[in-house]
Short mmCIF file of N, CA and C in Angstrom, two decimals:
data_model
loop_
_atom_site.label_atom_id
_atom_site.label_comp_id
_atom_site.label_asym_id
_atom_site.label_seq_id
_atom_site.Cartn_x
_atom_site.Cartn_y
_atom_site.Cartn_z
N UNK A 295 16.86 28.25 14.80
CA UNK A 295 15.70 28.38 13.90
C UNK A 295 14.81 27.14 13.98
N UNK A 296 15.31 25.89 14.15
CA UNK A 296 14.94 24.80 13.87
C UNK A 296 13.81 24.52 15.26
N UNK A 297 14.44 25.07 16.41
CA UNK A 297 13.31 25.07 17.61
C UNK A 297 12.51 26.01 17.51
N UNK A 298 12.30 26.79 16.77
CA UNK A 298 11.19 27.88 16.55
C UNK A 298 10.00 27.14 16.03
N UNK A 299 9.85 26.47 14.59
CA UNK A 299 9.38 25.22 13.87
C UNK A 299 9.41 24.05 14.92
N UNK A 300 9.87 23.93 15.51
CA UNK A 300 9.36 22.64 16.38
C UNK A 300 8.30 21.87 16.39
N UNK A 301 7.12 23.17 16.91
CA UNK A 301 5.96 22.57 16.81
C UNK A 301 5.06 22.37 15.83
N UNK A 302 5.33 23.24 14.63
CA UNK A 302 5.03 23.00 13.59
C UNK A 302 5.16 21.75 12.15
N UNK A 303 6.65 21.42 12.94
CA UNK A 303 7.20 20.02 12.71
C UNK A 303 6.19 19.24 12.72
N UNK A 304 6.21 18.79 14.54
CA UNK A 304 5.84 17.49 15.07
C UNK A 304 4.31 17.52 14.38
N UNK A 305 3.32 18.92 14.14
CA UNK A 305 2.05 18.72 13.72
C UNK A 305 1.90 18.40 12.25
N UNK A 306 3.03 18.34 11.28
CA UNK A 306 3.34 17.74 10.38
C UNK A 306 3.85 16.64 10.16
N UNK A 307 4.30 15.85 11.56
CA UNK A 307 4.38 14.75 11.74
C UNK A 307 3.58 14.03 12.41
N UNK A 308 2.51 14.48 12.62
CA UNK A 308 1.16 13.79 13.47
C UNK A 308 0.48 13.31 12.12
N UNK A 309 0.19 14.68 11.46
CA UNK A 309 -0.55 14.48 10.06
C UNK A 309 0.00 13.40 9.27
N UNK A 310 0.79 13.47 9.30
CA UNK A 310 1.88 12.61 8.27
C UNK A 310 1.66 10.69 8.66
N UNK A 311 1.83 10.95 10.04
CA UNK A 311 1.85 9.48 10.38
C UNK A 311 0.47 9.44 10.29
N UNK A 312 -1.24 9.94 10.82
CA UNK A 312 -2.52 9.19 10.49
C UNK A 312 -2.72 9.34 9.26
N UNK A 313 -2.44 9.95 8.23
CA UNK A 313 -2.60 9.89 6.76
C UNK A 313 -1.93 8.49 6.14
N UNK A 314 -0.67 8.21 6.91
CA UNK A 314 -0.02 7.00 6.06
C UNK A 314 -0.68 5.98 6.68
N UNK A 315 -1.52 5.67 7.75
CA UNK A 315 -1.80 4.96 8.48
C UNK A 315 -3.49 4.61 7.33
N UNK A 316 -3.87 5.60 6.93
CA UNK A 316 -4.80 5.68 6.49
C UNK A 316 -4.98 5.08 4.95
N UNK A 317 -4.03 6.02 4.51
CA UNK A 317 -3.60 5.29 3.21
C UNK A 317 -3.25 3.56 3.15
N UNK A 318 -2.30 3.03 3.72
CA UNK A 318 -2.03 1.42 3.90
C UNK A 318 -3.12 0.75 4.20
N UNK A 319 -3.82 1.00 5.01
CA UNK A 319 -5.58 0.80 5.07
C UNK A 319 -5.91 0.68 4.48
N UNK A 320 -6.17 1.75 3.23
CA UNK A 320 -6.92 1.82 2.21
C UNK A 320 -6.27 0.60 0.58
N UNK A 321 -5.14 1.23 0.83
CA UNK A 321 -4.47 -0.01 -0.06
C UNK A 321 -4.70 -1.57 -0.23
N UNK A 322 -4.64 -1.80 1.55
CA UNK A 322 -4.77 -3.21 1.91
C UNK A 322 -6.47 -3.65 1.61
N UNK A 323 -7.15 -2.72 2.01
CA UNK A 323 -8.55 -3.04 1.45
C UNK A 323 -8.94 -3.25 0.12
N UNK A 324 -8.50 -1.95 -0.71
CA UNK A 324 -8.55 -1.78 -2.02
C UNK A 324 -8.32 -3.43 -2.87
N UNK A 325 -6.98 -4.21 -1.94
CA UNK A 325 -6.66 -5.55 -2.98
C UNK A 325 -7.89 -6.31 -2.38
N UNK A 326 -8.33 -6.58 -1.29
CA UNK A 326 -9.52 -7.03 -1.09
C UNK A 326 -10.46 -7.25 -2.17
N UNK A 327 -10.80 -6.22 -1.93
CA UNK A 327 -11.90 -5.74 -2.92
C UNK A 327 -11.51 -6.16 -4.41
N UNK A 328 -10.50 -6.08 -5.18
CA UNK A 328 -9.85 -6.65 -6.42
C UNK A 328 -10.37 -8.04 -6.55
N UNK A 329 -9.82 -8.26 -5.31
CA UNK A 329 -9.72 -10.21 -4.94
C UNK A 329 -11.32 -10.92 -5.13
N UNK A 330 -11.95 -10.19 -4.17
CA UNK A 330 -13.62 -10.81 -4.79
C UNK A 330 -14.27 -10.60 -5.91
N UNK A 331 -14.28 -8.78 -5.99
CA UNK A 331 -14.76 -8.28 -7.30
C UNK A 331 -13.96 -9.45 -8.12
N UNK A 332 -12.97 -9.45 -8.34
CA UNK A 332 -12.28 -10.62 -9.62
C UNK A 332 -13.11 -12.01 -9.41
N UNK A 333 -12.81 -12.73 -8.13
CA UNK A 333 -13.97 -14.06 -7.64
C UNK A 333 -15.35 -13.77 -8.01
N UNK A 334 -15.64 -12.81 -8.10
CA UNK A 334 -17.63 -12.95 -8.60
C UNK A 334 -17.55 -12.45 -9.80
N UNK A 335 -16.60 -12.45 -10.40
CA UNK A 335 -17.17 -12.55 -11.59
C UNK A 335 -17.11 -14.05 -12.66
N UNK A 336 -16.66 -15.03 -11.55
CA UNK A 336 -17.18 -16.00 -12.02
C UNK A 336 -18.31 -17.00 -11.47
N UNK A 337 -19.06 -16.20 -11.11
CA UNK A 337 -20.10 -16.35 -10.15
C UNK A 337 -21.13 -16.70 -11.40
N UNK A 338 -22.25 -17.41 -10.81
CA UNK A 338 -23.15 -17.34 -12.23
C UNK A 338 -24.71 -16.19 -11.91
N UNK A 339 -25.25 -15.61 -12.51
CA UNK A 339 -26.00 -14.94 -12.48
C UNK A 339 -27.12 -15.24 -12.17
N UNK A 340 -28.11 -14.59 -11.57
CA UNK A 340 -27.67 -13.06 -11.09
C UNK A 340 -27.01 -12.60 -10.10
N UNK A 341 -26.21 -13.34 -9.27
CA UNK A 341 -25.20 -13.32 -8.37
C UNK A 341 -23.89 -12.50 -8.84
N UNK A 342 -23.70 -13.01 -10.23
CA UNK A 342 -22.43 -12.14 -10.80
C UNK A 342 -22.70 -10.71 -10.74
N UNK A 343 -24.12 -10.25 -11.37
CA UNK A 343 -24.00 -8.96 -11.66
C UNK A 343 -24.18 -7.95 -10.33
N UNK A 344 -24.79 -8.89 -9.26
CA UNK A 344 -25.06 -7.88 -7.83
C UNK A 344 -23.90 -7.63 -7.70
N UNK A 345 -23.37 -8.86 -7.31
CA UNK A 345 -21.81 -8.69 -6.67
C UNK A 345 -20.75 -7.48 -7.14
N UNK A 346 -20.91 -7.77 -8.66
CA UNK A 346 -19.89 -7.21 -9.47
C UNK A 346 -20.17 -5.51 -9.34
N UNK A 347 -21.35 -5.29 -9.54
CA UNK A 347 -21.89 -3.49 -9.08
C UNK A 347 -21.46 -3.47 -7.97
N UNK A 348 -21.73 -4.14 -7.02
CA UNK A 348 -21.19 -4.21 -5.88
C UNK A 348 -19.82 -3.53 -5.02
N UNK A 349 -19.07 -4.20 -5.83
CA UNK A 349 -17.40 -4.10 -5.80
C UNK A 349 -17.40 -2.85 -6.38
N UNK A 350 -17.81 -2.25 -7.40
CA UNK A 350 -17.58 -1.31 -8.44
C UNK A 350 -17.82 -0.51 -7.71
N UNK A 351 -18.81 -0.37 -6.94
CA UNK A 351 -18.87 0.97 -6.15
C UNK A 351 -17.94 1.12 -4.88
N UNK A 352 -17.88 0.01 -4.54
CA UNK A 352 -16.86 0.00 -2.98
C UNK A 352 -15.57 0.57 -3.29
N UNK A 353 -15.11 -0.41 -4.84
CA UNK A 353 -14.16 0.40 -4.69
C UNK A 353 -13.54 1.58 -5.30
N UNK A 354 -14.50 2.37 -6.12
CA UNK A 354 -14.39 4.08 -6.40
C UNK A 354 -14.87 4.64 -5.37
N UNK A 355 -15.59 4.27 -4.21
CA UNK A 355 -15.40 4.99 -2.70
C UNK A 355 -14.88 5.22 -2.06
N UNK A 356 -14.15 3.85 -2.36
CA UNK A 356 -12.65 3.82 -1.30
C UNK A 356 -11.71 4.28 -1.89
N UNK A 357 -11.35 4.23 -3.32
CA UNK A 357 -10.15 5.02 -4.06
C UNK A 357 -10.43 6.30 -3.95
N UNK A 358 -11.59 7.21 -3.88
CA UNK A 358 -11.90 8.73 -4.03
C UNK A 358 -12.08 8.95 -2.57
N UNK A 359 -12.72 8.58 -1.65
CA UNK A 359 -12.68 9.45 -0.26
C UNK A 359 -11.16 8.85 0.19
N UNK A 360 -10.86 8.16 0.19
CA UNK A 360 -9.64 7.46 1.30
C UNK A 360 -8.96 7.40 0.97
N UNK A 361 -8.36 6.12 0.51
CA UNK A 361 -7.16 6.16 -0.63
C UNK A 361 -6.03 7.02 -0.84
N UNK A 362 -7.20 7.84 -2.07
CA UNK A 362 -6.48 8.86 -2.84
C UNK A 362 -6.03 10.04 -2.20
N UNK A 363 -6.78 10.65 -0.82
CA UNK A 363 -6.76 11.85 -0.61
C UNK A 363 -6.02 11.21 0.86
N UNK A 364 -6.01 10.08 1.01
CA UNK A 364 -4.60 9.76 1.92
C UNK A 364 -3.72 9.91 1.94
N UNK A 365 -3.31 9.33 0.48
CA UNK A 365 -1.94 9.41 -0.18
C UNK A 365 -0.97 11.32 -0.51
N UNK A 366 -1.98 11.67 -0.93
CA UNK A 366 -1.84 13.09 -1.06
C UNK A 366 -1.81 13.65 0.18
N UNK A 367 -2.68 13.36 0.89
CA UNK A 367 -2.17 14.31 2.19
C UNK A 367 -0.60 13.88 3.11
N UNK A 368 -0.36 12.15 2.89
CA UNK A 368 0.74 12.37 3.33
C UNK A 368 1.70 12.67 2.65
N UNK A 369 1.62 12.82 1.62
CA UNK A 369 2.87 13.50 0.85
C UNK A 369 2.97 14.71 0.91
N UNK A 370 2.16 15.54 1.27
CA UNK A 370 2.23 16.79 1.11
C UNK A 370 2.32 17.13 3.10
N UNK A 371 2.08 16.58 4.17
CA UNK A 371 2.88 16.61 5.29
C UNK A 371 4.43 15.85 5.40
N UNK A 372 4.57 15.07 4.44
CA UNK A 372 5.97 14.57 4.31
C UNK A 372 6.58 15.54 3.80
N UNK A 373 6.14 16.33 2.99
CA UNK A 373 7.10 17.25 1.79
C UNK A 373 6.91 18.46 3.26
N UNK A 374 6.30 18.86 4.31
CA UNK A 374 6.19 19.67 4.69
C UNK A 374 6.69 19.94 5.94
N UNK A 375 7.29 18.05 6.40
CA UNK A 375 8.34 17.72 7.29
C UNK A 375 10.11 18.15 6.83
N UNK A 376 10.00 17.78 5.21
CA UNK A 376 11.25 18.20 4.69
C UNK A 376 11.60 19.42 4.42
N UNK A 377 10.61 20.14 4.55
CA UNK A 377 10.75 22.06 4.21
C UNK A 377 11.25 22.49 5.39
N UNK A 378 10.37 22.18 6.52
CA UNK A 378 11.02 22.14 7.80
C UNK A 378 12.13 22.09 8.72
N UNK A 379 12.42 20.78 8.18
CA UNK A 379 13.91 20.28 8.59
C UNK A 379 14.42 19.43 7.53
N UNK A 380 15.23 20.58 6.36
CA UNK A 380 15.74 20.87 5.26
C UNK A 380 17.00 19.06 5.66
N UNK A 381 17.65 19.17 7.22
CA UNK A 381 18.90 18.50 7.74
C UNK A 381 18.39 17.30 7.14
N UNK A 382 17.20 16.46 7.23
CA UNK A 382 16.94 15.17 6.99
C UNK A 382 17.29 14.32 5.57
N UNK A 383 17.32 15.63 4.74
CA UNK A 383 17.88 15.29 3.32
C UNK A 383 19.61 15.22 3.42
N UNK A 384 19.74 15.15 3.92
CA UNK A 384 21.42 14.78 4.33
C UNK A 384 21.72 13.73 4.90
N UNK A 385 20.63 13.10 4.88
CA UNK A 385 20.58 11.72 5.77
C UNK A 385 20.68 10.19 5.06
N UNK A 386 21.38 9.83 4.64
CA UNK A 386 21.17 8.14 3.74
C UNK A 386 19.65 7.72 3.79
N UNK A 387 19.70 7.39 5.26
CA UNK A 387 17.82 6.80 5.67
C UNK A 387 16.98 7.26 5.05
N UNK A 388 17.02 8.51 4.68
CA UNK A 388 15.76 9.48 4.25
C UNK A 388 16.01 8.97 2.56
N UNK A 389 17.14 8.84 2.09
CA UNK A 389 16.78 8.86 0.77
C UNK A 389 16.43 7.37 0.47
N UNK A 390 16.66 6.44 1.40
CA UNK A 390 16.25 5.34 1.61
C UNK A 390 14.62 5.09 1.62
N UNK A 391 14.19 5.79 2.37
CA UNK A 391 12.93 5.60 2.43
C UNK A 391 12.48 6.66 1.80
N UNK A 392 12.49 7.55 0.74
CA UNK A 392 11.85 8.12 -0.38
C UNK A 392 11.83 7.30 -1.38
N UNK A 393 13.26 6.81 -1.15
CA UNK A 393 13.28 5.45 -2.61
C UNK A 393 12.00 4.65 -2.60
N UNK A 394 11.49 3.76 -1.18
CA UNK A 394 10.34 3.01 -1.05
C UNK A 394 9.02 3.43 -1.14
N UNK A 395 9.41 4.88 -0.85
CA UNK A 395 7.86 5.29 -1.03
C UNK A 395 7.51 6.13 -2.60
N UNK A 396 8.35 6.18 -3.34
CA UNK A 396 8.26 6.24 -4.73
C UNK A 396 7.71 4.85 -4.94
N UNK A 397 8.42 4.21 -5.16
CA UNK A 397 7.80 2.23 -4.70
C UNK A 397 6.51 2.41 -4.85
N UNK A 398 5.68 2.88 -3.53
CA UNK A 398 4.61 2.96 -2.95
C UNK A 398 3.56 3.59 -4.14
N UNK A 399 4.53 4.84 -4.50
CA UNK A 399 3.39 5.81 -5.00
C UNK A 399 3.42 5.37 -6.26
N UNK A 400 3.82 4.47 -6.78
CA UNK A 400 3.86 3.73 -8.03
C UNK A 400 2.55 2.63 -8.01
N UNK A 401 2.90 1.84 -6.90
CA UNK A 401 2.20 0.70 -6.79
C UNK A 401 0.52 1.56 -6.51
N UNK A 402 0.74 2.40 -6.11
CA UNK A 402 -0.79 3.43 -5.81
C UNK A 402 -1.12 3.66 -7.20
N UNK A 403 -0.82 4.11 -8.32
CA UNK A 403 -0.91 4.36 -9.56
C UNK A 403 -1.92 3.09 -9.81
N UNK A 404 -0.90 2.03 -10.02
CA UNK A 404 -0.87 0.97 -10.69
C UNK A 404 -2.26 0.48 -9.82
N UNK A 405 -2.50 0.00 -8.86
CA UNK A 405 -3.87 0.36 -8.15
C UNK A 405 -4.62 0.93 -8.84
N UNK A 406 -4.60 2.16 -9.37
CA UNK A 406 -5.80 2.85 -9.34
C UNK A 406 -6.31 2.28 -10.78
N UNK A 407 -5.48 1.76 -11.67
CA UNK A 407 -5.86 1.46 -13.14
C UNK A 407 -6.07 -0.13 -12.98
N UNK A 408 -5.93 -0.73 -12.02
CA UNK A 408 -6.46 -1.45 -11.80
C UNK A 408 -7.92 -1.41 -11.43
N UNK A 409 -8.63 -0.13 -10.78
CA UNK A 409 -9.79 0.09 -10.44
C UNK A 409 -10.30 0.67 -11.47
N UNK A 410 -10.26 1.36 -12.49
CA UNK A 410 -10.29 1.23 -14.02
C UNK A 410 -10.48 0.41 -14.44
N UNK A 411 -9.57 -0.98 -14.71
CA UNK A 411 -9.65 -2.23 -15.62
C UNK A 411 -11.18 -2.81 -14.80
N UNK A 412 -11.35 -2.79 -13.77
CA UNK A 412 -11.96 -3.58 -13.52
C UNK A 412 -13.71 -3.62 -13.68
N UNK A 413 -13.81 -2.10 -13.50
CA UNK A 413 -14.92 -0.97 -13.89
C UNK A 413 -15.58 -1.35 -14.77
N UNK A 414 -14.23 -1.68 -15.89
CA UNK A 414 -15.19 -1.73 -17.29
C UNK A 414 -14.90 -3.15 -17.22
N UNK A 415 -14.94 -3.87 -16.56
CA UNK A 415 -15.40 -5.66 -16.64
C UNK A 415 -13.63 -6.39 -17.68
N UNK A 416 -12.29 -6.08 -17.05
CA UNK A 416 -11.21 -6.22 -17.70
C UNK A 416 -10.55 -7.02 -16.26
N UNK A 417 -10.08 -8.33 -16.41
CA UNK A 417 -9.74 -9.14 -15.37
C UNK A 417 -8.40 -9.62 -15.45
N UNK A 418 -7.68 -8.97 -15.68
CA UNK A 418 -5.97 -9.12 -16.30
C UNK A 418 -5.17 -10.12 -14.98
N UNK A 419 -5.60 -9.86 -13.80
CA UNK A 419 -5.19 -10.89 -12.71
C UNK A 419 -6.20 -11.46 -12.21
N UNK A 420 -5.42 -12.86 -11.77
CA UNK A 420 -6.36 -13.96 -11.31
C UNK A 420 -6.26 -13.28 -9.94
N UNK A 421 -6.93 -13.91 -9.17
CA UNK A 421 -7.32 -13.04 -7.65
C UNK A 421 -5.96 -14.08 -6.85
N UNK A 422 -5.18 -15.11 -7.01
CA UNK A 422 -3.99 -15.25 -6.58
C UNK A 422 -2.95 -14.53 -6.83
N UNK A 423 -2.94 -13.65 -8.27
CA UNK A 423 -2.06 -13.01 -8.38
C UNK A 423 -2.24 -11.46 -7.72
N UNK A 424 -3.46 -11.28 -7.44
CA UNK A 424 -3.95 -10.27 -6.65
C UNK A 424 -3.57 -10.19 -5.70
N UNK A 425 -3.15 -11.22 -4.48
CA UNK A 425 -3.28 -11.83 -3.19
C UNK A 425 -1.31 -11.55 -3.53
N UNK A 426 -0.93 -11.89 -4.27
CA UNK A 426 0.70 -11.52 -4.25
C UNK A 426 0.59 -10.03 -4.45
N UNK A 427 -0.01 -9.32 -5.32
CA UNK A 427 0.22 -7.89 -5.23
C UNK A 427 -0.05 -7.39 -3.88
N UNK A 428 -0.93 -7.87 -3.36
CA UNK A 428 -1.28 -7.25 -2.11
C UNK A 428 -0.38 -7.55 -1.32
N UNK A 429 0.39 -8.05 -1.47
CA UNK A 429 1.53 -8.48 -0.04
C UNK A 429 2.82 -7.39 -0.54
N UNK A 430 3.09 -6.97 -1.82
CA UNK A 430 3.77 -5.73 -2.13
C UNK A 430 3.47 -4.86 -1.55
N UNK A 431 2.44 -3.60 -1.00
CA UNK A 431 2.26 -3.05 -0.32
C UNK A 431 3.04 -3.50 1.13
N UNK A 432 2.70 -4.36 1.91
CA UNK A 432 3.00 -5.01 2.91
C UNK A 432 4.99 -4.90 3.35
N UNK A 433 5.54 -5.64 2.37
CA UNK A 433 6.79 -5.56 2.29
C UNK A 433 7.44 -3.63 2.04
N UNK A 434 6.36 -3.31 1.49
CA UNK A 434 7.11 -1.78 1.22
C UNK A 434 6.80 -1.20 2.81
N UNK A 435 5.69 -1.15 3.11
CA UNK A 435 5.83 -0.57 4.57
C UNK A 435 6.43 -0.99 5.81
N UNK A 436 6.75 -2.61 5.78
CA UNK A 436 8.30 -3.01 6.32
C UNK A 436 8.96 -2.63 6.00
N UNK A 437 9.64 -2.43 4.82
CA UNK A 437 10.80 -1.73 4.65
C UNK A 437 10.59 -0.14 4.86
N UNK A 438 9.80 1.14 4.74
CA UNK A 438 9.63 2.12 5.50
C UNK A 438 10.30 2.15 6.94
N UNK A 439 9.14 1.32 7.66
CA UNK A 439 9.58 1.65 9.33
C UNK A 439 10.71 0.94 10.17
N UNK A 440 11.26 -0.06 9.01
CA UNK A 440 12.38 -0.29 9.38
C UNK A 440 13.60 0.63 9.22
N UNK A 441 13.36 1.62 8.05
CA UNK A 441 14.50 2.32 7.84
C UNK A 441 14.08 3.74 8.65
N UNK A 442 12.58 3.63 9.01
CA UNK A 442 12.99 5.45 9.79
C UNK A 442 13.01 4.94 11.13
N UNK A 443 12.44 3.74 11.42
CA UNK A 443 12.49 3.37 13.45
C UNK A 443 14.42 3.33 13.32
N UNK A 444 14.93 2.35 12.69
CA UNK A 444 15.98 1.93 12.77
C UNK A 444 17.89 3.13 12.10
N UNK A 445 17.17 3.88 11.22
CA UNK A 445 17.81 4.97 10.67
C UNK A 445 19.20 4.58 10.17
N UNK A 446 20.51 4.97 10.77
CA UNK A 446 21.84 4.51 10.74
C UNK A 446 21.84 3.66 11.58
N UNK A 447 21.58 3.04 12.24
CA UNK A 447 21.69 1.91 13.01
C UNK A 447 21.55 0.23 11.66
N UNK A 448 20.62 0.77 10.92
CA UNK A 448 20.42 -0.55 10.60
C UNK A 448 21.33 -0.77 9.36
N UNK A 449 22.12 -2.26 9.35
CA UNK A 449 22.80 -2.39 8.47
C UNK A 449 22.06 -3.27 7.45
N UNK A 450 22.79 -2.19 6.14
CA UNK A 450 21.82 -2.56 4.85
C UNK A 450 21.53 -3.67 4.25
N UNK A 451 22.94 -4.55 4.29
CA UNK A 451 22.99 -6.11 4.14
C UNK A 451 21.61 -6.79 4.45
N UNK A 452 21.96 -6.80 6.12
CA UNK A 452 20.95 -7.49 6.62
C UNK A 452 19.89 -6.88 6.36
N UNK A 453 19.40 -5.69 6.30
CA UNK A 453 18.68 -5.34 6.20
C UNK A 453 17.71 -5.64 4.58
N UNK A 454 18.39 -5.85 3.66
CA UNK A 454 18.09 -5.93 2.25
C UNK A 454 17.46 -7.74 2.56
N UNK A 455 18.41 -8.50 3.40
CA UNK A 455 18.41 -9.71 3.38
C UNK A 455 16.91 -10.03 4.22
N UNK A 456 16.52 -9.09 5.18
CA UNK A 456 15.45 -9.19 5.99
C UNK A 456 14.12 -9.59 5.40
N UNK A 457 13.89 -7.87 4.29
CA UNK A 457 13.34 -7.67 3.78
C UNK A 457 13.04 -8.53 2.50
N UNK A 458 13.86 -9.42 1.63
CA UNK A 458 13.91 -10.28 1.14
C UNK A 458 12.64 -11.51 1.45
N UNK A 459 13.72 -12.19 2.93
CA UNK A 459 12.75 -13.08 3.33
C UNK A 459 11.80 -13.24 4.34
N UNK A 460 11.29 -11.55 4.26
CA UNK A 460 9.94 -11.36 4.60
C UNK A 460 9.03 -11.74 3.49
N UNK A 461 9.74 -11.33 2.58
CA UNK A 461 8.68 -11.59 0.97
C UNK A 461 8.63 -13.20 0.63
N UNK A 462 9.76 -13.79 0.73
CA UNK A 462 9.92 -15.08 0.71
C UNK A 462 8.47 -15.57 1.29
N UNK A 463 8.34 -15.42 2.64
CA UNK A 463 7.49 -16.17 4.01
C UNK A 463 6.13 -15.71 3.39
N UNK A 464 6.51 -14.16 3.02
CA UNK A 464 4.34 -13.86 2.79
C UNK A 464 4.15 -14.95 1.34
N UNK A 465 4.94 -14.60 0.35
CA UNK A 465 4.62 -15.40 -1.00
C UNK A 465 4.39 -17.00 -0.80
N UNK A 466 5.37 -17.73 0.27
CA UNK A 466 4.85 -19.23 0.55
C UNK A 466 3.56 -18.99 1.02
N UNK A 467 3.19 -17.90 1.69
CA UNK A 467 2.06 -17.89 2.70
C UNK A 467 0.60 -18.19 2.04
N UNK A 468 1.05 -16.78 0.53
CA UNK A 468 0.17 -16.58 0.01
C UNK A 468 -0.40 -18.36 -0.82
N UNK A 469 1.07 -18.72 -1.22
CA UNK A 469 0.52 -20.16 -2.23
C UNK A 469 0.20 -21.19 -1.08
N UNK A 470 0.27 -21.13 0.23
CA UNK A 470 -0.31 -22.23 0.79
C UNK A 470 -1.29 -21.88 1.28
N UNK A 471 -2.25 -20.91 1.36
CA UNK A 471 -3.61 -20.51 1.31
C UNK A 471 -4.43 -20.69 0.05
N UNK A 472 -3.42 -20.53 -1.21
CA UNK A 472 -4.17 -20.63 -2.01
C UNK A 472 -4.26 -22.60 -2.28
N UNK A 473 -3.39 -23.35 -1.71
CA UNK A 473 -4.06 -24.85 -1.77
C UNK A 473 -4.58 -25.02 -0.94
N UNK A 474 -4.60 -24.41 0.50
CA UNK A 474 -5.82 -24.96 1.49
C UNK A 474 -7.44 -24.58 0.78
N UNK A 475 -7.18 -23.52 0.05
CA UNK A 475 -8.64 -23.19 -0.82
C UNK A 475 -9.00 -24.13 -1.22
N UNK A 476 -7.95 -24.15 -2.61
CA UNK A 476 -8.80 -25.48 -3.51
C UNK A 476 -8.69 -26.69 -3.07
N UNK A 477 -8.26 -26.99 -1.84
CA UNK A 477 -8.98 -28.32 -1.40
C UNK A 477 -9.92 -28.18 -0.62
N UNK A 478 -10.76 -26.82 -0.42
CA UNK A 478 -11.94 -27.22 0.25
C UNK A 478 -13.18 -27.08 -0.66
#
């Protein structure tokens, strides 16, 4: 049965992979955009207010064409990889990496009310703490393609330990960018 669906699979796995490709894109931009929009608004005027419309629109463009309808489409070719080939849910890996991408679709939420707060002129993070959220995304999609490239092969230890001090390296990364800033 399962080679009958074959090809129907893999075209749910084509979809699947440029949608997520699309989405992380959009994510990684989206904190961008947080990061300045938050920086100009301590800009002094009328610089603040260009800027700040500015951002406001970029980023309900980018949350409504891209983003959002990224995210949804790969979930709904992911959910349509698992209808498919029912076997993958029998798999540790798989529930491994549903775990992260719940993660994901959380941190997408939490995103989007962030593009809310910000709308209506609400600045709850400094744009360093922005610059750490944005590296969350980052670490979740390492941990993704490490667990579907690597599957049962990869041991979890190390693997937990990897992923760890990947976060370690981006978070120094992030605070020693943020003093090469303020010393210039």
């Amino acid at each position: 049965m399962i080679e009958t669906l074959l090809p129907y699979y893999l075209y749910f796995k084509a979809v699947h992979i440029v949608f997520v490709i699309s989405w992380m894109a959009g994510l990684f931009y989206i904190l961008s955009l947080f990061i300045y929009h938050t920086e100009a608004s301590d800009k002094p005027e009328p610089e603040k207010s260009v800027l700040v419309k500015q951002f406001i629109k970029m980023e309900a463009t980018l949350w409504k064409i891209i983003a959002t309808p990224a995210m949804i489409i790969s979930v709904i070719a992911g959910a349509g990889m698992l209808t498919l080939n029912s076997g993958l849910l029998q798999m540790d890996w798989m529930w491994v990496k549903l775990g992260f991408v719940v993660g994901l679709l959380i941190y997408h939420f939490v995103c989007q009310n962030i593009v809310k707060q910000l709308k209506n002129g609400q600045y709850k993070l400094s744009s360093f703490q922005l610059r750490l959220w944005r590296e969350l995304a980052t670490i979740f999609m390492i941990a993704i393609v490490f667990v579907v490239i690597l599957k049962n092969a990869l041991n979890w230890v190390y693997g937990l330990i990897g992923i760890m001090g990947v976060a370690m390296a981006i978070m120094i990364a992030v605070k020693l960018y943020k003093n090469y800033r303020l010393r210039k």
